[in-house]
């Protein structure tokens, strides 16, 4: 299990939010933390710690008046840490190249592929042709409905009919390099992980998977490590001391990769 850092950008600022609270109308979200520093600061911080495969997520739609500033922040982070971060949020074949050229190792895609409630294989193949399998991460973020977990799109506001199952992951794994899975119902709440989701992910070993959502203490991290069979990677947001939480990043890194020296760095 590896720790994968994050830089979530909303309304032009690095934030931690409650994922399920996002609304396109008036660009509203329930905020847990707003950083004083810009996105490039966090990118350089992660680079100094040699943390790779983190993700920069643009949380505003292209139609938002905040989108251009959110995008500017994202691109500045990618340029500050070339090759060390993935970029997601409104990615299409038309704009994917801009993020890759800015330094993204991968682009992360949900809504373009899971459109109209289904997997659009023609769009998926178009993306693969454009960026290549090795530069594509599919975001399989899910919400619960009737004891099943379905992939959600459009900043997690709309359900698809695609259920998170081993069969779904098996089919999609041939098109991408990794999966990113937010458990949206607990995202940003620091209320505990979605154990059923983690178990499902832990049973799949074809490509790397990063899980995000609900980690709030080190018992959660140990549980995720066990249920994910030590191969599901983890992102921690609101619970991390870097974003105003109680979990020390240094201890998180000790648990996920061994000892680490911060060399007096300020979080």
Tab-separated table of N, CA and C in Angstrom, residues 2 4 52-53 83 85-86 100 104-109 124 127-128 131-140 169-180 204-210 231 233:
chain	number	residue	atom	x	y	z
A	2	UNK	N	0.547	2.176	-0.876
A	2	UNK	CA	1.259	3.441	-0.945
A	2	UNK	C	0.310	4.590	-0.597
A	4	UNK	N	-0.949	8.128	-1.651
A	4	UNK	CA	-1.030	8.950	-2.854
A	4	UNK	C	-1.583	10.326	-2.462
A	52	UNK	N	4.745	10.195	-5.315
A	52	UNK	CA	4.348	10.151	-6.717
A	52	UNK	C	2.909	9.676	-6.860
A	53	UNK	N	2.391	9.847	-8.086
A	53	UNK	CA	1.058	9.337	-8.453
A	53	UNK	C	-0.068	9.967	-7.647
A	83	UNK	N	5.604	15.061	-14.128
A	83	UNK	CA	5.658	13.608	-14.059
A	83	UNK	C	5.242	13.016	-12.736
A	85	UNK	N	2.362	13.958	-10.849
A	85	UNK	CA	0.956	14.099	-10.503
A	85	UNK	C	0.063	13.725	-11.683
A	86	UNK	N	-1.123	13.258	-11.355
A	86	UNK	CA	-2.163	12.985	-12.339
A	86	UNK	C	-3.183	14.121	-12.307
A	100	UNK	N	-1.320	16.849	-20.095
A	100	UNK	CA	-0.130	16.003	-20.235
A	100	UNK	C	1.086	16.843	-20.601
A	104	UNK	N	1.462	16.399	-16.414
A	104	UNK	CA	0.708	15.298	-15.805
A	104	UNK	C	1.241	13.958	-16.295
A	105	UNK	N	1.391	13.020	-15.379
A	105	UNK	CA	1.804	11.668	-15.780
A	105	UNK	C	0.638	10.913	-16.399
A	106	UNK	N	-0.583	11.219	-15.932
A	106	UNK	CA	-1.813	10.583	-16.422
A	106	UNK	C	-2.929	11.628	-16.416
A	107	UNK	N	-3.947	11.367	-17.196
A	107	UNK	CA	-5.202	12.098	-17.043
A	107	UNK	C	-6.233	11.139	-16.462
A	108	UNK	N	-7.101	11.696	-15.614
A	108	UNK	CA	-8.115	10.917	-14.897
A	108	UNK	C	-9.476	11.252	-15.497
A	109	UNK	N	-10.236	10.230	-15.866
A	109	UNK	CA	-11.473	10.474	-16.601
A	109	UNK	C	-12.628	9.685	-15.990
A	124	UNK	N	-14.244	5.768	-24.886
A	124	UNK	CA	-13.106	5.191	-24.178
A	124	UNK	C	-11.995	4.842	-25.167
A	127	UNK	N	-10.254	7.988	-26.303
A	127	UNK	CA	-9.302	8.463	-25.303
A	127	UNK	C	-8.003	7.671	-25.335
A	128	UNK	N	-8.126	6.367	-25.414
A	128	UNK	CA	-6.943	5.508	-25.458
A	128	UNK	C	-6.103	5.842	-26.686
A	131	UNK	N	-4.404	9.431	-25.845
A	131	UNK	CA	-3.391	9.582	-24.794
A	131	UNK	C	-2.600	8.310	-24.513
A	132	UNK	N	-3.128	7.161	-24.909
A	132	UNK	CA	-2.472	5.896	-24.627
A	132	UNK	C	-2.909	5.310	-23.297
A	133	UNK	N	-2.975	4.000	-23.247
A	133	UNK	CA	-3.397	3.307	-22.026
A	133	UNK	C	-2.531	3.684	-20.833
A	134	UNK	N	-1.232	3.843	-21.050
A	134	UNK	CA	-0.292	4.092	-19.963
A	134	UNK	C	-0.421	5.496	-19.366
A	135	UNK	N	-1.226	6.349	-19.994
A	135	UNK	CA	-1.413	7.692	-19.456
A	135	UNK	C	-2.859	7.946	-19.030
A	136	UNK	N	-3.650	6.876	-18.907
A	136	UNK	CA	-5.066	7.018	-18.589
A	136	UNK	C	-5.410	6.340	-17.268
A	137	UNK	N	-6.064	7.099	-16.392
A	137	UNK	CA	-6.639	6.571	-15.152
A	137	UNK	C	-8.153	6.705	-15.252
A	138	UNK	N	-8.872	5.645	-14.985
A	138	UNK	CA	-10.333	5.714	-14.946
A	138	UNK	C	-10.792	5.891	-13.503
A	139	UNK	N	-11.587	6.918	-13.292
A	139	UNK	CA	-12.155	7.201	-11.980
A	139	UNK	C	-13.471	6.438	-11.853
A	140	UNK	N	-13.480	5.466	-10.960
A	140	UNK	CA	-14.671	4.644	-10.730
A	140	UNK	C	-15.335	5.028	-9.410
A	169	UNK	N	-14.458	-4.032	-13.340
A	169	UNK	CA	-13.043	-3.679	-13.286
A	169	UNK	C	-12.224	-4.515	-14.259
A	170	UNK	N	-12.597	-5.775	-14.407
A	170	UNK	CA	-11.890	-6.664	-15.339
A	170	UNK	C	-11.975	-6.122	-16.766
A	171	UNK	N	-13.167	-5.721	-17.172
A	171	UNK	CA	-13.362	-5.216	-18.532
A	171	UNK	C	-12.602	-3.907	-18.739
A	172	UNK	N	-12.711	-3.003	-17.778
A	172	UNK	CA	-12.138	-1.665	-17.946
A	172	UNK	C	-10.624	-1.636	-17.769
A	173	UNK	N	-10.079	-2.612	-17.089
A	173	UNK	CA	-8.641	-2.592	-16.797
A	173	UNK	C	-7.783	-2.685	-18.048
A	174	UNK	N	-8.330	-3.210	-19.125
A	174	UNK	CA	-7.542	-3.332	-20.360
A	174	UNK	C	-7.410	-1.997	-21.085
A	175	UNK	N	-8.161	-0.982	-20.637
A	175	UNK	CA	-8.143	0.321	-21.307
A	175	UNK	C	-7.303	1.368	-20.570
A	176	UNK	N	-6.857	1.066	-19.351
A	176	UNK	CA	-6.215	2.110	-18.544
A	176	UNK	C	-5.060	1.553	-17.729
A	177	UNK	N	-4.318	2.469	-17.107
A	177	UNK	CA	-3.148	2.106	-16.323
A	177	UNK	C	-3.480	1.908	-14.853
A	178	UNK	N	-4.494	2.648	-14.358
A	178	UNK	CA	-4.882	2.586	-12.952
A	178	UNK	C	-6.368	2.919	-12.819
A	179	UNK	N	-6.895	2.594	-11.634
A	179	UNK	CA	-8.220	3.069	-11.219
A	179	UNK	C	-8.056	4.008	-10.028
A	180	UNK	N	-8.909	5.029	-9.986
A	180	UNK	CA	-9.061	5.876	-8.801
A	180	UNK	C	-10.504	5.729	-8.340
A	204	UNK	N	-9.151	-7.408	-6.389
A	204	UNK	CA	-8.762	-7.211	-7.785
A	204	UNK	C	-7.277	-6.865	-7.841
A	205	UNK	N	-6.531	-7.568	-8.675
A	205	UNK	CA	-5.081	-7.381	-8.669
A	205	UNK	C	-4.477	-7.162	-10.052
A	206	UNK	N	-5.290	-6.738	-11.008
A	206	UNK	CA	-4.773	-6.594	-12.377
A	206	UNK	C	-3.993	-5.297	-12.583
A	207	UNK	N	-4.476	-4.193	-12.034
A	207	UNK	CA	-3.806	-2.907	-12.170
A	207	UNK	C	-3.873	-2.167	-10.829
A	208	UNK	N	-3.036	-1.153	-10.625
A	208	UNK	CA	-3.075	-0.406	-9.356
A	208	UNK	C	-4.411	0.303	-9.147
A	209	UNK	N	-4.808	0.403	-7.874
A	209	UNK	CA	-6.037	1.097	-7.491
A	209	UNK	C	-5.733	2.015	-6.318
A	210	UNK	N	-6.231	3.235	-6.396
A	210	UNK	CA	-6.137	4.165	-5.274
A	210	UNK	C	-7.532	4.414	-4.725
A	231	UNK	N	-2.559	-3.972	-1.131
A	231	UNK	CA	-2.269	-3.566	-2.509
A	231	UNK	C	-3.158	-2.425	-2.983
A	233	UNK	N	-3.912	1.331	-2.770
A	233	UNK	CA	-3.262	2.558	-2.325
A	233	UNK	C	-4.294	3.505	-1.727
